[in-house]
CSV table of C-alpha atoms in Angstrom, one decimal:
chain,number,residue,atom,x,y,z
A,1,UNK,CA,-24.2,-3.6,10.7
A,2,UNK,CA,-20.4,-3.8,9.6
A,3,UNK,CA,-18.8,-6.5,11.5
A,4,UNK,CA,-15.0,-6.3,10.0
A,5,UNK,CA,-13.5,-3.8,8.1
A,6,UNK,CA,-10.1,-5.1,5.5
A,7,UNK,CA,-8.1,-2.3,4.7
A,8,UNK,CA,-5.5,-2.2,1.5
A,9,UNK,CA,-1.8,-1.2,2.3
A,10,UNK,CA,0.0,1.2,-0.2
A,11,UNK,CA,-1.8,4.1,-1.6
A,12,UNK,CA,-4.0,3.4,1.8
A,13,UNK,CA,-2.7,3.0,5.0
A,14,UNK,CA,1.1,3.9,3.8
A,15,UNK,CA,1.4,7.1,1.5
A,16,UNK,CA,3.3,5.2,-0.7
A,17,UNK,CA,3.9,8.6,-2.9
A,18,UNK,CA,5.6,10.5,0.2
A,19,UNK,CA,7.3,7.4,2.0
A,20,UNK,CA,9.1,6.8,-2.0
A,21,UNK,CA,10.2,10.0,-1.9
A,22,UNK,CA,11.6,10.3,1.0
A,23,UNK,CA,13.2,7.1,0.2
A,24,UNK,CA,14.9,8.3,-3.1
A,25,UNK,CA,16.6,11.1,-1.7
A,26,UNK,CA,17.9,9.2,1.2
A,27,UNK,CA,19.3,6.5,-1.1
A,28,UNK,CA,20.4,9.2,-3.2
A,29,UNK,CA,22.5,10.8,-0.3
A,30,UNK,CA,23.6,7.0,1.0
A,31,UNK,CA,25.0,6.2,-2.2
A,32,UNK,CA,26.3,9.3,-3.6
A,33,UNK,CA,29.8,8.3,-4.8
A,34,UNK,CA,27.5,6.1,-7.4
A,35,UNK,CA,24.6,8.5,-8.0
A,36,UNK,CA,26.2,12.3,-7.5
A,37,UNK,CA,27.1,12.7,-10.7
A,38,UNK,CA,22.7,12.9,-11.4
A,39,UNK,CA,20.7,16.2,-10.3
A,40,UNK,CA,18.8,14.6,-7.3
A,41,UNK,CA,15.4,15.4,-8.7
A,42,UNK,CA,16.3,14.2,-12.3
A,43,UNK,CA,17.0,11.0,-10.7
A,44,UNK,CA,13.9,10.4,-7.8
A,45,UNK,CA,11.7,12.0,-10.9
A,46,UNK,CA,12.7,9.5,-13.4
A,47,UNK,CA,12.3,6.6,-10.7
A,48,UNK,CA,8.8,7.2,-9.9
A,49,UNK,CA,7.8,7.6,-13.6
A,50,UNK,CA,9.4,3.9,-14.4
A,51,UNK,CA,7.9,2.7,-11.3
A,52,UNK,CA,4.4,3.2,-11.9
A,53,UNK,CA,2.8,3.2,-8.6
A,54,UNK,CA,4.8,0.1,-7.5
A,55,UNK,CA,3.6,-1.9,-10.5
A,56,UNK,CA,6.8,-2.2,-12.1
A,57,UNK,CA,9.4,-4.8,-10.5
A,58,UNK,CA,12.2,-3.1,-8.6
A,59,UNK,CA,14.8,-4.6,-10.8
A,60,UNK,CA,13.7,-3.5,-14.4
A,61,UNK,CA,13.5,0.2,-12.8
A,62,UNK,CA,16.5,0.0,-11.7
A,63,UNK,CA,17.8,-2.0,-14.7
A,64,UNK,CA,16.8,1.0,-17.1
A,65,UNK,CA,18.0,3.5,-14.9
A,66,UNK,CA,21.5,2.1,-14.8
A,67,UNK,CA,21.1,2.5,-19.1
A,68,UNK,CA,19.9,6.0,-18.7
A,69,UNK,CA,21.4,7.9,-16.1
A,70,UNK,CA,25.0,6.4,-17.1
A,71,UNK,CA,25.0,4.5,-13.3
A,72,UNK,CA,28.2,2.7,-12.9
A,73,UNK,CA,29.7,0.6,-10.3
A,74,UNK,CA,27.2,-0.4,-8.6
A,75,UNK,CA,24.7,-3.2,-9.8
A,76,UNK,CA,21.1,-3.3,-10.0
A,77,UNK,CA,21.2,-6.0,-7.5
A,78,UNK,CA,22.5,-4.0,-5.0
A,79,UNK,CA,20.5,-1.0,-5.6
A,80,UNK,CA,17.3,-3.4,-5.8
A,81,UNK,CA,18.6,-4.8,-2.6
A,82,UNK,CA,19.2,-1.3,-0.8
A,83,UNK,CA,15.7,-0.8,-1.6
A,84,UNK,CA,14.0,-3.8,0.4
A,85,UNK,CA,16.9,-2.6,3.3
A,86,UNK,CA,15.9,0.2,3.7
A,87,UNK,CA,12.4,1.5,2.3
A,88,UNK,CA,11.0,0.4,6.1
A,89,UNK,CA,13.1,3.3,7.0
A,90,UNK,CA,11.1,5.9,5.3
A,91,UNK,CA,7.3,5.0,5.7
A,92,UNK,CA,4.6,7.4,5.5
A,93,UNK,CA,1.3,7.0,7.2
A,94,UNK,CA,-1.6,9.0,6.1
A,95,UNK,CA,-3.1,11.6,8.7
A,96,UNK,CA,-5.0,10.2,11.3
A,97,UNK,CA,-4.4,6.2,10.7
A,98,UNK,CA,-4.1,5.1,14.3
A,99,UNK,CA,-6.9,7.2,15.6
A,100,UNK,CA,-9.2,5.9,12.5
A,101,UNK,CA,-7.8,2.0,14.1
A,102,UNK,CA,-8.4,2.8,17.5
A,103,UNK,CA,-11.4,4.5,16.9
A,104,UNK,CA,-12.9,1.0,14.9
A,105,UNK,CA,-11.5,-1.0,17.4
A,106,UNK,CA,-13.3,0.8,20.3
A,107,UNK,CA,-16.5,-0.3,18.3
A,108,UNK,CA,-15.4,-3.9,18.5
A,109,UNK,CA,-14.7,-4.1,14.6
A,110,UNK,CA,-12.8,-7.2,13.6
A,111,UNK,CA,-10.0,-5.4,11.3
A,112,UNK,CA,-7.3,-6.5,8.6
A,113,UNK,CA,-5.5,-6.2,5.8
A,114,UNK,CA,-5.1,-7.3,2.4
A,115,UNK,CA,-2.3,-6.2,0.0
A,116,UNK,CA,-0.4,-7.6,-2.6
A,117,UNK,CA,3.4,-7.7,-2.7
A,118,UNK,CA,6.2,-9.6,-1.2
A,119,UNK,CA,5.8,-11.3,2.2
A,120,UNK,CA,8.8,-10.3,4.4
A,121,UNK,CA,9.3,-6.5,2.4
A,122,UNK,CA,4.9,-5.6,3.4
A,123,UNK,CA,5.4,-7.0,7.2
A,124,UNK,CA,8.4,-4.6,7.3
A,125,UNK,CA,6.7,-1.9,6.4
A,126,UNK,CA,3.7,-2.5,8.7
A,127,UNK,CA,5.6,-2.7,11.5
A,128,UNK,CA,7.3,0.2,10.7
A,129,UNK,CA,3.9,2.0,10.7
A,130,UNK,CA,3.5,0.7,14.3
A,131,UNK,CA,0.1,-1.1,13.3
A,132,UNK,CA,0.4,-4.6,13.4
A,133,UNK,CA,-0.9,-5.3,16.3
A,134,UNK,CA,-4.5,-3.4,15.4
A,135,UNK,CA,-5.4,-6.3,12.8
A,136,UNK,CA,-6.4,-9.8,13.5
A,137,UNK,CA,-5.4,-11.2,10.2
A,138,UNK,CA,-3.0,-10.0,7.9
A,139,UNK,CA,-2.8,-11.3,4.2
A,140,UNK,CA,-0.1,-10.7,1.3
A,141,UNK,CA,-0.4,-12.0,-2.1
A,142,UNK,CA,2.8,-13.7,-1.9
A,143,UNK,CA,2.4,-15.9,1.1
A,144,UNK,CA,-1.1,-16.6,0.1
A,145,UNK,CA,0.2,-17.7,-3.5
A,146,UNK,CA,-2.9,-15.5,-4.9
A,147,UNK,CA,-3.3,-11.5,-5.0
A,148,UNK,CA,-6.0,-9.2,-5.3
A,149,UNK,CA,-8.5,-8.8,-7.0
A,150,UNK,CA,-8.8,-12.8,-7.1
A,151,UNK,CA,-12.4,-13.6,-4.9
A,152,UNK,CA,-10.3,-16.1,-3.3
A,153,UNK,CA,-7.7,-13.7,-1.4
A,154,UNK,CA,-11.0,-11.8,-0.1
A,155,UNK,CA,-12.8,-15.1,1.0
A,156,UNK,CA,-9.7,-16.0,3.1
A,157,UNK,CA,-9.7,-12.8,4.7
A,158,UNK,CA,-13.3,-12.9,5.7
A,159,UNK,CA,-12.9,-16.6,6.9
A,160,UNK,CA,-10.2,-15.8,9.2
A,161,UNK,CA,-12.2,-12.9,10.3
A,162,UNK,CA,-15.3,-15.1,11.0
A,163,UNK,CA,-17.2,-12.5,9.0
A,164,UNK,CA,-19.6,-12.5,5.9
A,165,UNK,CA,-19.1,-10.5,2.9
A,166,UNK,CA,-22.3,-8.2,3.3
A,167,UNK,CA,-21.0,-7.1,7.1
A,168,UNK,CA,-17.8,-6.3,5.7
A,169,UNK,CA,-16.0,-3.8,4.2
A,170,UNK,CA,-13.1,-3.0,2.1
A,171,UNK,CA,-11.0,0.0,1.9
A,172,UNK,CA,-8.4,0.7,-0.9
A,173,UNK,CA,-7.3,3.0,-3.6
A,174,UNK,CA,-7.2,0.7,-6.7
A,175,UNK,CA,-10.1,0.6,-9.2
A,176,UNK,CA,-9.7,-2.5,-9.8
A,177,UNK,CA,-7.9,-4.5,-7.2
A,178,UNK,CA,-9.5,-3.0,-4.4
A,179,UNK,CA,-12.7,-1.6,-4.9
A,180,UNK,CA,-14.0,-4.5,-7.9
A,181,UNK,CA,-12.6,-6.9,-6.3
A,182,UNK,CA,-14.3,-6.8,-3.1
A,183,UNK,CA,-17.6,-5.9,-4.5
A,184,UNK,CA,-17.1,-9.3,-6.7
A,185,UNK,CA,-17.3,-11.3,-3.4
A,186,UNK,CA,-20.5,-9.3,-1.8
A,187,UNK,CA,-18.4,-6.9,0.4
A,188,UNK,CA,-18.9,-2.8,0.6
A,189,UNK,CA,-16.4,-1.3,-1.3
A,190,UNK,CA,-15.0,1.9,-0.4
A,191,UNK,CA,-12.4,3.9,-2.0
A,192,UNK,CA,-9.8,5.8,-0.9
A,193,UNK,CA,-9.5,8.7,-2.9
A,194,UNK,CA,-6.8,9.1,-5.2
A,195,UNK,CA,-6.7,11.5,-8.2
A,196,UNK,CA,-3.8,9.0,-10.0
A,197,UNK,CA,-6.7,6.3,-10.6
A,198,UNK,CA,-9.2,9.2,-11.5
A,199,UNK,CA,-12.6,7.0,-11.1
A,200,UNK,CA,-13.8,4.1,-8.9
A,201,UNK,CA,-17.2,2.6,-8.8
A,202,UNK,CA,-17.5,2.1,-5.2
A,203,UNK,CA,-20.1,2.1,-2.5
A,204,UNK,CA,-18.7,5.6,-0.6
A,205,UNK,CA,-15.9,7.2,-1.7
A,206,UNK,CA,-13.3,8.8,1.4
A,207,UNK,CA,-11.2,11.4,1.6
A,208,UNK,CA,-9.3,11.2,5.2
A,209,UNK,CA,-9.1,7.8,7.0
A,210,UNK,CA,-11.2,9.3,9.4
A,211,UNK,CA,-14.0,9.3,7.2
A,212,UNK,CA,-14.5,5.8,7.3
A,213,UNK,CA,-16.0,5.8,10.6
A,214,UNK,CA,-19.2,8.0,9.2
A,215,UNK,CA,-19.4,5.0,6.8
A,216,UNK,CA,-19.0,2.5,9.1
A,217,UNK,CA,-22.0,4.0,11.3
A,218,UNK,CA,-24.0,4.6,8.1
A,219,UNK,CA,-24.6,0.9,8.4
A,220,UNK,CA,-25.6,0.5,12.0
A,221,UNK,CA,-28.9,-1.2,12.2
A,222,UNK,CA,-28.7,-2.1,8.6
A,223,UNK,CA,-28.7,-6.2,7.6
């Protein structure tokens, strides 16, 4: 029987592809004296290839932008920093988040979240989803001082939770960080389907957020 279910941010909860978007042309329009001279879609297009998923740090994408789009009078430092302003703004939930969270919480399931980035910048952006108050614990690599897929991150979780690994489960879109990592510390791995990462070896595999609740009663009675 699953007990707590730990959920990954980006790529899970947030559409992290739509809310970046939507973020790109907003900056775009918000600092257009800077960036006009740049066809809008030459400019989000070329952000989100040097991004790479969020893996890239902020200020080297906007560092080699600044090179190749001939960006002048504005820094990378303030670019970077309009970027932690105001990406909160623009946040994407997938369909059907707070109906899959209610729906586990009406079934008394312990719930959080586990995602890697910075502290203040992944709370911003939770709230923003309107979702914090649905998890009992909330961890982000930074103020932890360790990130996914370390056992450790996953252990701290399930602690706080007052839950073992094999009544847990984890839900994420990464491979590696998500689904190996929580299958290295005992726990069900599902993944969250996304075509960019291709394959995962997890447990169940989901579609829709909604999903998760056939999985979740897929293990009723089980031990």
């Amino acid at each position: 029987m699953i007990k707590a279910v730990l959920l990954d941010l980006d790529g899970t909860l947030l559409n992290r592809d739509a809310s970046l978007k939507y973020f790109l042309e907003a900056q775009y329009e918000r600092l257009y004296q800077y960036l006009g001279h740049i066809p809008i879609e030459k400019y989000t297009s070329r952000f989100i290839e040097l991004d790479q998923r969020g893996y890239v740090g902020k200020d080297l994408v906007y560092q080699q932008l600044i090179i190749e789009l001939n960006i002048s009078g504005i820094s990378r430092e303030s670019l970077h920093q309009d970027y932690i302003n105001e990406f909160s703004n623009c946040c994407v939930p997938f369909p059907n988040l707070i109906n899959m969270l209610e729906s586990l919480k009406d079934r008394s399931i312990r719930l959080g979240i586990i995602t890697n980035g910075k502290g203040k910048f992944q709370m911003d952006n939770i709230k923003a989803l309107g979702i914090e108050n649905y998890f009992d614990t909330i961890l982000i690599s930074e103020r932890e001082g360790i990130k996914k897929p370390n056992p450790e991150i996953f252990k701290r979780a399930l602690s706080k939770l007052d839950a073992a690994a094999y009544e847990s489960m984890y839900v994420g879109d990464h491979p590696e960080n998500d689904v190996l990592g929580s299958i290295n510390v005992g726990m069900l791995a599902v993944w969250k389907k996304d075509i960019y990462w291709g394959h995962a070896e997890a447990n169940f595999v989901i579609n829709d957020l909604m999903d998760l609740l056939k999985m979740v009663e897929s293990q009723k009675g089980r031990t």
